[in-house]
PDB file of C-alpha atoms in Angstrom:
ATOM      1  CA  MET A 172      13.384  41.209  14.575  1.00 43.00           C
ATOM      2  CA  ALA A 173      10.959  41.641  11.690  1.00 45.00           C
ATOM      3  CA  LEU A 174      13.790  41.301   9.163  1.00 44.00           C
ATOM      4  CA  ARG A 175      15.084  38.173  10.852  1.00 49.00           C
ATOM      5  CA  SER A 176      11.620  36.575  10.899  1.00 46.00           C
ATOM      6  CA  ALA A 177      10.855  37.452   7.279  1.00 46.00           C
ATOM      7  CA  PRO A 178      12.961  34.729   5.581  1.00 56.00           C
ATOM      8  CA  PRO A 179      11.284  31.827   7.493  1.00 56.00           C
ATOM      9  CA  ILE A 180       7.862  33.277   6.685  1.00 57.00           C
ATOM     10  CA  GLN A 181       8.787  33.648   3.031  1.00 57.00           C
ATOM     11  CA  TRP A 182      10.124  30.085   3.041  1.00 54.00           C
ATOM     12  CA  VAL A 183       6.815  28.805   4.449  1.00 53.00           C
ATOM     13  CA  VAL A 184       4.822  30.789   1.877  1.00 57.00           C
ATOM     14  CA  ARG A 185       7.051  29.476  -0.910  1.00 58.00           C
ATOM     15  CA  LEU A 186       6.674  25.908   0.342  1.00 53.00           C
ATOM     16  CA  ARG A 187       2.895  26.275   0.486  1.00 55.00           C
ATOM     17  CA  GLY A 188       2.853  27.536  -3.082  1.00 55.00           C
ATOM     18  CA  THR A 189       5.163  24.950  -4.645  1.00 55.00           C
ATOM     19  CA  LYS A 190       4.526  21.881  -2.442  1.00 63.00           C
ATOM     20  CA  GLU A 191       0.998  22.512  -1.253  1.00 68.00           C
ATOM     21  CA  ARG A 192       0.202  18.840  -0.681  1.00 65.00           C
ATOM     22  CA  VAL A 193       3.336  18.305   1.425  1.00 67.00           C
ATOM     23  CA  PHE A 194       2.803  21.552   3.309  1.00 68.00           C
ATOM     24  CA  TYR A 195      -0.738  20.797   4.433  1.00 70.00           C
ATOM     25  CA  GLY A 196       0.161  17.183   5.150  1.00 71.00           C
ATOM     26  CA  VAL A 197       2.928  18.276   7.518  1.00 75.00           C
ATOM     27  CA  VAL A 198       0.682  20.886   9.108  1.00 77.00           C
ATOM     28  CA  GLY A 199      -2.023  18.289   9.670  1.00 76.00           C
ATOM     29  CA  PHE A 200       0.419  15.786  11.176  1.00 75.00           C
ATOM     30  CA  VAL A 201       2.006  18.349  13.502  1.00 82.00           C
ATOM     31  CA  GLY A 202      -1.388  19.717  14.521  1.00 81.00           C
ATOM     32  CA  LEU A 203      -2.732  16.255  15.324  1.00 81.00           C
ATOM     33  CA  THR A 204       0.392  15.375  17.318  1.00 81.00           C
ATOM     34  CA  VAL A 205       0.203  18.582  19.371  1.00 84.00           C
ATOM     35  CA  ALA A 206      -3.535  18.137  20.009  1.00 82.00           C
ATOM     36  CA  TRP A 207      -2.931  14.514  21.036  1.00 78.00           C
ATOM     37  CA  GLU A 208      -0.192  15.529  23.503  1.00 78.00           C
ATOM     38  CA  ILE A 209      -2.324  18.311  24.978  1.00 82.00           C
ATOM     39  CA  ALA A 210      -5.308  15.979  25.341  1.00 78.00           C
ATOM     40  CA  THR A 211      -3.280  13.412  27.277  1.00 78.00           C
ATOM     41  CA  ASN A 212      -1.594  15.974  29.512  1.00 77.00           C
ATOM     42  CA  THR A 213      -4.868  17.720  30.361  1.00 79.00           C
ATOM     43  CA  GLY A 214      -6.568  14.455  31.310  1.00 72.00           C
ATOM     44  CA  ILE A 215      -9.167  14.348  28.516  1.00 73.00           C
ATOM     45  CA  PHE A 216      -8.345  10.623  28.299  1.00 71.00           C
ATOM     46  CA  ARG A 217      -6.004   8.453  30.263  1.00 69.00           C
ATOM     47  CA  LYS A 218      -2.488   7.822  28.998  1.00 66.00           C
ATOM     48  CA  SER A 219      -2.919   4.158  29.860  1.00 67.00           C
ATOM     49  CA  LEU A 220      -5.575   3.904  27.130  1.00 72.00           C
ATOM     50  CA  LEU A 221      -3.968   5.755  24.215  1.00 75.00           C
ATOM     51  CA  SER A 222      -0.502   6.737  25.468  1.00 79.00           C
ATOM     52  CA  SER A 223       0.984  10.056  24.251  1.00 81.00           C
ATOM     53  CA  PRO A 224       3.444  11.183  21.551  1.00 84.00           C
ATOM     54  CA  THR A 225       6.204  11.784  24.116  1.00 87.00           C
ATOM     55  CA  ALA A 226       5.723   8.330  25.663  1.00 85.00           C
ATOM     56  CA  ILE A 227       5.788   6.720  22.216  1.00 87.00           C
ATOM     57  CA  TRP A 228       8.960   8.635  21.365  1.00 90.00           C
ATOM     58  CA  LYS A 229      10.642   7.450  24.581  1.00 90.00           C
ATOM     59  CA  ALA A 230       9.622   3.852  23.830  1.00 89.00           C
ATOM     60  CA  ALA A 231      11.028   4.211  20.300  1.00 90.00           C
ATOM     61  CA  LEU A 232      14.358   5.548  21.601  1.00 91.00           C
ATOM     62  CA  THR A 233      14.593   2.666  24.055  1.00 91.00           C
ATOM     63  CA  ASP A 234      13.668  -0.178  21.691  1.00 89.00           C
ATOM     64  CA  PHE A 235      15.612   1.135  18.730  1.00 91.00           C
ATOM     65  CA  GLY A 236      18.562   1.899  20.969  1.00 89.00           C
ATOM     66  CA  ASN A 237      18.806  -1.551  22.546  1.00 90.00           C
ATOM     67  CA  GLY A 238      17.923  -3.278  19.276  1.00 87.00           C
ATOM     68  CA  THR A 239      14.895  -5.232  20.506  1.00 89.00           C
ATOM     69  CA  ILE A 240      12.592  -3.952  17.771  1.00 90.00           C
ATOM     70  CA  TRP A 241      14.871  -4.583  14.789  1.00 92.00           C
ATOM     71  CA  PRO A 242      14.137  -8.329  14.486  1.00 91.00           C
ATOM     72  CA  HIS A 243      10.418  -7.528  14.395  1.00 91.00           C
ATOM     73  CA  ILE A 244      10.895  -4.908  11.674  1.00 91.00           C
ATOM     74  CA  GLY A 245      13.084  -7.282   9.672  1.00 91.00           C
ATOM     75  CA  ALA A 246      10.555 -10.131   9.916  1.00 89.00           C
ATOM     76  CA  SER A 247       7.586  -7.965   8.869  1.00 90.00           C
ATOM     77  CA  THR A 248       9.559  -6.389   6.018  1.00 90.00           C
ATOM     78  CA  GLY A 249      10.622  -9.795   4.685  1.00 91.00           C
ATOM     79  CA  GLU A 250       7.068 -11.140   4.819  1.00 90.00           C
ATOM     80  CA  PHE A 251       5.736  -8.069   3.049  1.00 92.00           C
ATOM     81  CA  VAL A 252       8.380  -7.982   0.317  1.00 92.00           C
ATOM     82  CA  ILE A 253       8.162 -11.674  -0.570  1.00 93.00           C
ATOM     83  CA  GLY A 254       4.367 -11.913  -0.536  1.00 92.00           C
ATOM     84  CA  PHE A 255       3.843  -8.623  -2.360  1.00 93.00           C
ATOM     85  CA  LEU A 256       6.414  -9.267  -5.092  1.00 94.00           C
ATOM     86  CA  VAL A 257       4.968 -12.718  -5.768  1.00 94.00           C
ATOM     87  CA  SER A 258       1.470 -11.208  -5.984  1.00 93.00           C
ATOM     88  CA  LEU A 259       2.745  -8.747  -8.613  1.00 93.00           C
ATOM     89  CA  ALA A 260       4.639 -11.424 -10.536  1.00 94.00           C
ATOM     90  CA  ILE A 261       1.505 -13.576 -10.819  1.00 93.00           C
ATOM     91  CA  GLY A 262      -1.288 -11.002 -10.615  1.00 90.00           C
ATOM     92  CA  ILE A 263      -0.168  -8.619 -13.373  1.00 91.00           C
ATOM     93  CA  PRO A 264       0.329 -11.244 -16.120  1.00 91.00           C
ATOM     94  CA  LEU A 265      -2.882 -13.011 -15.089  1.00 90.00           C
ATOM     95  CA  GLY A 266      -4.838  -9.743 -15.131  1.00 88.00           C
ATOM     96  CA  LEU A 267      -3.487  -8.929 -18.591  1.00 87.00           C
ATOM     97  CA  ALA A 268      -4.442 -12.394 -19.841  1.00 86.00           C
ATOM     98  CA  ILE A 269      -7.950 -12.182 -18.376  1.00 86.00           C
ATOM     99  CA  GLY A 270      -8.529  -8.762 -19.906  1.00 81.00           C
ATOM    100  CA  TRP A 271      -7.077  -9.632 -23.321  1.00 79.00           C
ATOM    101  CA  PHE A 272      -8.320 -13.199 -23.888  1.00 80.00           C
ATOM    102  CA  ARG A 273     -12.045 -13.799 -23.594  1.00 79.00           C
ATOM    103  CA  ARG A 274     -11.786 -17.518 -22.814  1.00 82.00           C
ATOM    104  CA  VAL A 275      -9.257 -16.923 -20.048  1.00 82.00           C
ATOM    105  CA  ASP A 276     -11.756 -14.482 -18.552  1.00 79.00           C
ATOM    106  CA  TYR A 277     -14.485 -17.118 -18.666  1.00 78.00           C
ATOM    107  CA  PHE A 278     -12.196 -19.688 -17.045  1.00 82.00           C
ATOM    108  CA  PHE A 279     -11.008 -17.583 -14.094  1.00 80.00           C
ATOM    109  CA  ASN A 280     -13.952 -15.246 -13.529  1.00 75.00           C
ATOM    110  CA  GLY A 281     -15.989 -17.397 -11.157  1.00 75.00           C
ATOM    111  CA  LEU A 282     -12.967 -18.817  -9.349  1.00 77.00           C
ATOM    112  CA  LEU A 283     -11.446 -15.408  -8.646  1.00 78.00           C
ATOM    113  CA  ALA A 284     -14.806 -13.960  -7.583  1.00 76.00           C
ATOM    114  CA  GLY A 285     -15.296 -16.747  -5.053  1.00 75.00           C
ATOM    115  CA  LEU A 286     -11.784 -16.506  -3.628  1.00 74.00           C
ATOM    116  CA  ASN A 287     -11.958 -12.721  -3.465  1.00 74.00           C
ATOM    117  CA  ALA A 288     -15.207 -12.933  -1.469  1.00 76.00           C
ATOM    118  CA  THR A 289     -13.530 -15.192   1.127  1.00 75.00           C
ATOM    119  CA  PRO A 290     -12.012 -13.161   4.005  1.00 75.00           C
ATOM    120  CA  ASN A 291      -8.280 -13.767   4.213  1.00 75.00           C
ATOM    121  CA  VAL A 292      -8.473 -13.818   8.011  1.00 76.00           C
ATOM    122  CA  ALA A 293     -10.648 -16.926   7.816  1.00 76.00           C
ATOM    123  CA  LEU A 294      -7.892 -18.717   5.902  1.00 79.00           C
ATOM    124  CA  ILE A 295      -5.040 -17.858   8.288  1.00 80.00           C
ATOM    125  CA  PRO A 296      -5.597 -20.825  10.668  1.00 81.00           C
ATOM    126  CA  LEU A 297      -5.668 -23.219   7.701  1.00 82.00           C
ATOM    127  CA  ILE A 298      -2.558 -21.619   6.181  1.00 84.00           C
ATOM    128  CA  ALA A 299      -0.773 -21.848   9.547  1.00 81.00           C
ATOM    129  CA  LEU A 300      -1.648 -25.546   9.802  1.00 82.00           C
ATOM    130  CA  ILE A 301      -0.255 -26.215   6.334  1.00 83.00           C
ATOM    131  CA  ALA A 302       2.765 -23.888   6.242  1.00 81.00           C
ATOM    132  CA  GLY A 303       3.496 -23.395   9.957  1.00 78.00           C
ATOM    133  CA  ILE A 304       3.963 -20.075  11.719  1.00 77.00           C
ATOM    134  CA  GLY A 305       7.165 -19.069   9.968  1.00 80.00           C
ATOM    135  CA  LEU A 306       7.886 -16.782   7.060  1.00 83.00           C
ATOM    136  CA  GLU A 307       6.097 -18.945   4.492  1.00 85.00           C
ATOM    137  CA  SER A 308       2.623 -18.692   6.031  1.00 86.00           C
ATOM    138  CA  LYS A 309       2.880 -14.899   6.459  1.00 87.00           C
ATOM    139  CA  ALA A 310       4.044 -14.477   2.856  1.00 89.00           C
ATOM    140  CA  ILE A 311       1.056 -16.528   1.659  1.00 90.00           C
ATOM    141  CA  VAL A 312      -1.364 -14.307   3.586  1.00 89.00           C
ATOM    142  CA  VAL A 313       0.296 -11.164   2.186  1.00 91.00           C
ATOM    143  CA  PHE A 314       0.120 -12.651  -1.306  1.00 92.00           C
ATOM    144  CA  LEU A 315      -3.613 -13.362  -1.000  1.00 89.00           C
ATOM    145  CA  SER A 316      -4.259  -9.902   0.457  1.00 88.00           C
ATOM    146  CA  ALA A 317      -2.643  -8.049  -2.462  1.00 90.00           C
ATOM    147  CA  PHE A 318      -3.237 -10.485  -5.329  1.00 90.00           C
ATOM    148  CA  PHE A 319      -6.895  -9.771  -6.073  1.00 87.00           C
ATOM    149  CA  ALA A 320      -6.499  -5.981  -6.054  1.00 87.00           C
ATOM    150  CA  VAL A 321      -3.689  -6.284  -8.597  1.00 90.00           C
ATOM    151  CA  VAL A 322      -5.577  -8.723 -10.838  1.00 90.00           C
ATOM    152  CA  VAL A 323      -8.864  -6.787 -10.825  1.00 87.00           C
ATOM    153  CA  THR A 324      -7.362  -3.382 -11.583  1.00 88.00           C
ATOM    154  CA  THR A 325      -5.134  -4.857 -14.306  1.00 88.00           C
ATOM    155  CA  PHE A 326      -7.865  -6.581 -16.291  1.00 85.00           C
ATOM    156  CA  THR A 327     -10.159  -3.590 -15.749  1.00 83.00           C
ATOM    157  CA  GLY A 328      -7.471  -1.453 -17.369  1.00 80.00           C
ATOM    158  CA  VAL A 329      -7.241  -3.784 -20.361  1.00 80.00           C
ATOM    159  CA  GLN A 330     -11.017  -3.812 -20.809  1.00 77.00           C
ATOM    160  CA  SER A 331     -11.206   0.000 -20.667  1.00 73.00           C
ATOM    161  CA  ILE A 332      -8.996   0.467 -23.729  1.00 68.00           C
ATOM    162  CA  ALA A 333     -10.563   2.539 -26.481  1.00 52.00           C
ATOM    163  CA  ARG A 334     -11.718   0.023 -29.090  1.00 61.00           C
ATOM    164  CA  ARG A 335     -11.151   2.543 -31.859  1.00 54.00           C
ATOM    165  CA  HIS A 336      -7.418   2.498 -31.132  1.00 58.00           C
ATOM    166  CA  LEU A 337      -7.302  -1.272 -31.515  1.00 59.00           C
ATOM    167  CA  GLU A 338      -9.342  -1.080 -34.699  1.00 60.00           C
ATOM    168  CA  ILE A 339      -6.985   1.518 -36.182  1.00 60.00           C
ATOM    169  CA  THR A 340      -3.995  -0.699 -35.397  1.00 60.00           C
ATOM    170  CA  ARG A 341      -5.596  -3.719 -37.033  1.00 62.00           C
ATOM    171  CA  SER A 342      -6.825  -1.736 -40.039  1.00 61.00           C
ATOM    172  CA  PHE A 343      -3.203  -0.986 -40.897  1.00 58.00           C
ATOM    173  CA  GLY A 344      -2.341  -4.672 -40.799  1.00 59.00           C
ATOM    174  CA  GLY A 345      -1.045  -4.790 -37.235  1.00 59.00           C
ATOM    175  CA  SER A 346      -1.064  -8.164 -35.545  1.00 63.00           C
ATOM    176  CA  ARG A 347      -2.850  -8.936 -32.298  1.00 65.00           C
ATOM    177  CA  TRP A 348       0.520  -9.002 -30.512  1.00 66.00           C
ATOM    178  CA  LEU A 349       1.426  -5.578 -31.950  1.00 68.00           C
ATOM    179  CA  ALA A 350      -1.900  -4.144 -30.781  1.00 68.00           C
ATOM    180  CA  PHE A 351      -1.313  -5.558 -27.306  1.00 70.00           C
ATOM    181  CA  ARG A 352       2.259  -4.277 -27.106  1.00 69.00           C
ATOM    182  CA  THR A 353       1.681  -0.789 -28.526  1.00 69.00           C
ATOM    183  CA  VAL A 354      -1.885  -0.020 -27.393  1.00 69.00           C
ATOM    184  CA  ALA A 355      -3.118  -2.295 -24.618  1.00 69.00           C
ATOM    185  CA  LEU A 356      -0.015  -2.465 -22.439  1.00 74.00           C
ATOM    186  CA  PRO A 357       0.792   1.293 -22.357  1.00 76.00           C
ATOM    187  CA  SER A 358      -2.866   2.122 -21.680  1.00 76.00           C
ATOM    188  CA  THR A 359      -3.014  -0.417 -18.849  1.00 81.00           C
ATOM    189  CA  ILE A 360       0.119   0.718 -16.988  1.00 84.00           C
ATOM    190  CA  PRO A 361      -1.677   3.487 -15.016  1.00 82.00           C
ATOM    191  CA  PHE A 362      -4.258   0.933 -13.874  1.00 85.00           C
ATOM    192  CA  ILE A 363      -1.520  -1.528 -12.931  1.00 87.00           C
ATOM    193  CA  LEU A 364       0.170   1.142 -10.826  1.00 87.00           C
ATOM    194  CA  SER A 365      -3.147   1.946  -9.138  1.00 85.00           C
ATOM    195  CA  GLY A 366      -3.551  -1.747  -8.377  1.00 87.00           C
ATOM    196  CA  ILE A 367      -0.038  -1.867  -6.954  1.00 90.00           C
ATOM    197  CA  ARG A 368      -0.827   1.042  -4.645  1.00 88.00           C
ATOM    198  CA  ILE A 369      -4.097  -0.539  -3.460  1.00 89.00           C
ATOM    199  CA  GLY A 370      -2.458  -3.942  -3.149  1.00 89.00           C
ATOM    200  CA  ALA A 371       0.383  -2.526  -1.056  1.00 89.00           C
ATOM    201  CA  GLY A 372      -2.099  -1.238   1.519  1.00 88.00           C
ATOM    202  CA  ARG A 373      -3.899  -4.564   1.630  1.00 88.00           C
ATOM    203  CA  ALA A 374      -0.577  -6.389   1.923  1.00 90.00           C
ATOM    204  CA  LEU A 375       0.223  -4.409   5.079  1.00 89.00           C
ATOM    205  CA  VAL A 376      -3.145  -5.450   6.506  1.00 88.00           C
ATOM    206  CA  GLY A 377      -2.234  -9.034   5.657  1.00 88.00           C
ATOM    207  CA  VAL A 378       1.055  -8.743   7.552  1.00 89.00           C
ATOM    208  CA  VAL A 379      -0.689  -7.461  10.683  1.00 88.00           C
ATOM    209  CA  SER A 380      -3.503 -10.028  10.507  1.00 85.00           C
ATOM    210  CA  ALA A 381      -1.135 -12.975  10.051  1.00 85.00           C
ATOM    211  CA  GLU A 382       1.204 -11.871  12.823  1.00 85.00           C
ATOM    212  CA  PHE A 383      -1.672 -11.286  15.223  1.00 81.00           C
ATOM    213  CA  LEU A 384      -2.986 -14.825  14.859  1.00 76.00           C
ATOM    214  CA  SER A 385       0.117 -16.966  14.306  1.00 73.00           C
ATOM    215  CA  ALA A 386       3.574 -15.511  14.857  1.00 75.00           C
ATOM    216  CA  ASN A 387       6.408 -15.300  17.329  1.00 82.00           C
ATOM    217  CA  VAL A 388       8.151 -12.329  15.703  1.00 85.00           C
ATOM    218  CA  GLY A 389       7.096  -9.279  13.681  1.00 87.00           C
ATOM    219  CA  ILE A 390       5.556  -5.870  14.299  1.00 90.00           C
ATOM    220  CA  GLY A 391       2.069  -7.391  14.525  1.00 88.00           C
ATOM    221  CA  TYR A 392       3.336  -9.813  17.166  1.00 88.00           C
ATOM    222  CA  TYR A 393       5.092  -6.879  18.882  1.00 90.00           C
ATOM    223  CA  ILE A 394       1.791  -4.976  19.055  1.00 90.00           C
ATOM    224  CA  GLY A 395      -0.148  -7.971  20.351  1.00 87.00           C
ATOM    225  CA  PHE A 396       2.507  -8.922  22.907  1.00 88.00           C
ATOM    226  CA  PHE A 397       2.707  -5.498  24.531  1.00 88.00           C
ATOM    227  CA  GLY A 398      -1.060  -5.088  24.279  1.00 86.00           C
ATOM    228  CA  VAL A 399      -1.416  -8.035  26.669  1.00 83.00           C
ATOM    229  CA  PHE A 400       0.746  -6.162  29.204  1.00 84.00           C
ATOM    230  CA  LEU A 401      -1.143  -2.871  28.615  1.00 83.00           C
ATOM    231  CA  ASP A 402       2.028  -1.160  27.353  1.00 85.00           C
ATOM    232  CA  THR A 403       0.134   1.249  25.117  1.00 87.00           C
ATOM    233  CA  ALA A 404       3.243   3.273  24.224  1.00 88.00           C
ATOM    234  CA  ARG A 405       4.786   0.281  22.455  1.00 89.00           C
ATOM    235  CA  VAL A 406       1.446  -0.754  20.973  1.00 90.00           C
ATOM    236  CA  MET A 407       1.103   2.692  19.436  1.00 89.00           C
ATOM    237  CA  LEU A 408       4.749   2.595  18.349  1.00 91.00           C
ATOM    238  CA  GLY A 409       4.041  -0.525  16.303  1.00 90.00           C
ATOM    239  CA  ILE A 410       0.966   1.092  14.773  1.00 90.00           C
ATOM    240  CA  VAL A 411       2.960   4.242  13.937  1.00 89.00           C
ATOM    241  CA  LEU A 412       5.676   2.153  12.274  1.00 91.00           C
ATOM    242  CA  PHE A 413       3.107   0.459  10.047  1.00 88.00           C
ATOM    243  CA  GLY A 414       1.617   3.862   9.240  1.00 87.00           C
ATOM    244  CA  ILE A 415       4.982   5.390   8.324  1.00 88.00           C
ATOM    245  CA  PHE A 416       5.857   2.438   6.109  1.00 87.00           C
ATOM    246  CA  GLY A 417       2.482   2.658   4.375  1.00 86.00           C
ATOM    247  CA  VAL A 418       2.777   6.400   3.776  1.00 85.00           C
ATOM    248  CA  VAL A 419       6.308   6.167   2.366  1.00 86.00           C
ATOM    249  CA  LEU A 420       5.416   3.237   0.119  1.00 86.00           C
ATOM    250  CA  GLY A 421       2.231   4.935  -1.068  1.00 82.00           C
ATOM    251  CA  GLU A 422       4.055   8.147  -1.907  1.00 82.00           C
ATOM    252  CA  VAL A 423       6.737   6.312  -3.900  1.00 84.00           C
ATOM    253  CA  ILE A 424       4.075   4.486  -5.909  1.00 83.00           C
ATOM    254  CA  ARG A 425       2.096   7.711  -6.346  1.00 80.00           C
ATOM    255  CA  VAL A 426       5.131   9.450  -7.878  1.00 79.00           C
ATOM    256  CA  VAL A 427       5.603   6.620 -10.376  1.00 78.00           C
ATOM    257  CA  GLU A 428       1.859   6.533 -11.062  1.00 72.00           C
ATOM    258  CA  HIS A 429       1.795  10.256 -11.779  1.00 74.00           C
ATOM    259  CA  ARG A 430       4.574   9.759 -14.323  1.00 72.00           C
ATOM    260  CA  TYR A 431       2.259   7.569 -16.425  1.00 68.00           C
ATOM    261  CA  ASP A 432      -0.971   9.566 -16.038  1.00 64.00           C
ATOM    262  CA  VAL A 433      -0.619  10.803 -19.620  1.00 60.00           C
ATOM    263  CA  TRP A 434      -1.082   7.201 -20.752  1.00 57.00           C
ATOM    264  CA  ARG A 435      -4.403   6.822 -18.947  1.00 58.00           C
ATOM    265  CA  PRO A 436      -7.230   6.388 -21.481  1.00 53.00           C
ATOM    266  CA  GLU A 437     -10.448   8.342 -21.317  1.00 53.00           C
ATOM    267  CA  LEU A 438     -13.068   6.291 -19.505  1.00 45.00           C
ATOM    268  CA  HIS A 439     -16.074   8.309 -20.636  1.00 42.00           C
ATOM    269  CA  ARG A 440     -16.729   8.119 -24.343  1.00 44.00           C
TER     270      ARG A 440
END
């Protein structure tokens, strides 16, 4: 028996040594799930208030099996993708321009600060009145949720470039465009990726907020609808789906971000 149990133990030890972050993440998730199930079954809190992992799993099997949840997933995914991609397409170039050109910074600084200080939730009723309760209004909310994080981290990255590197480029006769292309842009990429990761999290919050207040389809609507009927298993299922999507997206961005860490400039000089 000891010989048969040795390979799994060695595999666990090897996994902990090579993929320590994944190992402890899985251990934490499994431990929390088991503790949650035990707490509900022992009556520490009522299942009607927080459901249980087994009840959520049964609800997932039912709704995925009969297909009722797929339209909600498709709607939320479409809103997220459109709004987030547009925020990157506008936010990254604008952040680069603000960081690189002083007058552009002066022009947009106050405007962006004011808009960033305005809670997006306060704008949702106005956006719904203008764009309706369809895909367009949700994409606008997602765009606003992610846009400012992308812009701020991008122009912060440009402004953190080592001035001595720019001076060396110009001392050898390099143009302003050459300095931007060979020094500023590579040094800013790690900051852009950090902004993308932060913006992705905020975009998910935007999806939920918009669907809570003005929607007839989507995971946020799914959560709110079953919350009215006190179906906590499906409410928690919607929350878990958002969490899984956020974790997967964050890990993908983190891998890409790690690839460009060597380009990150020193911030303390």
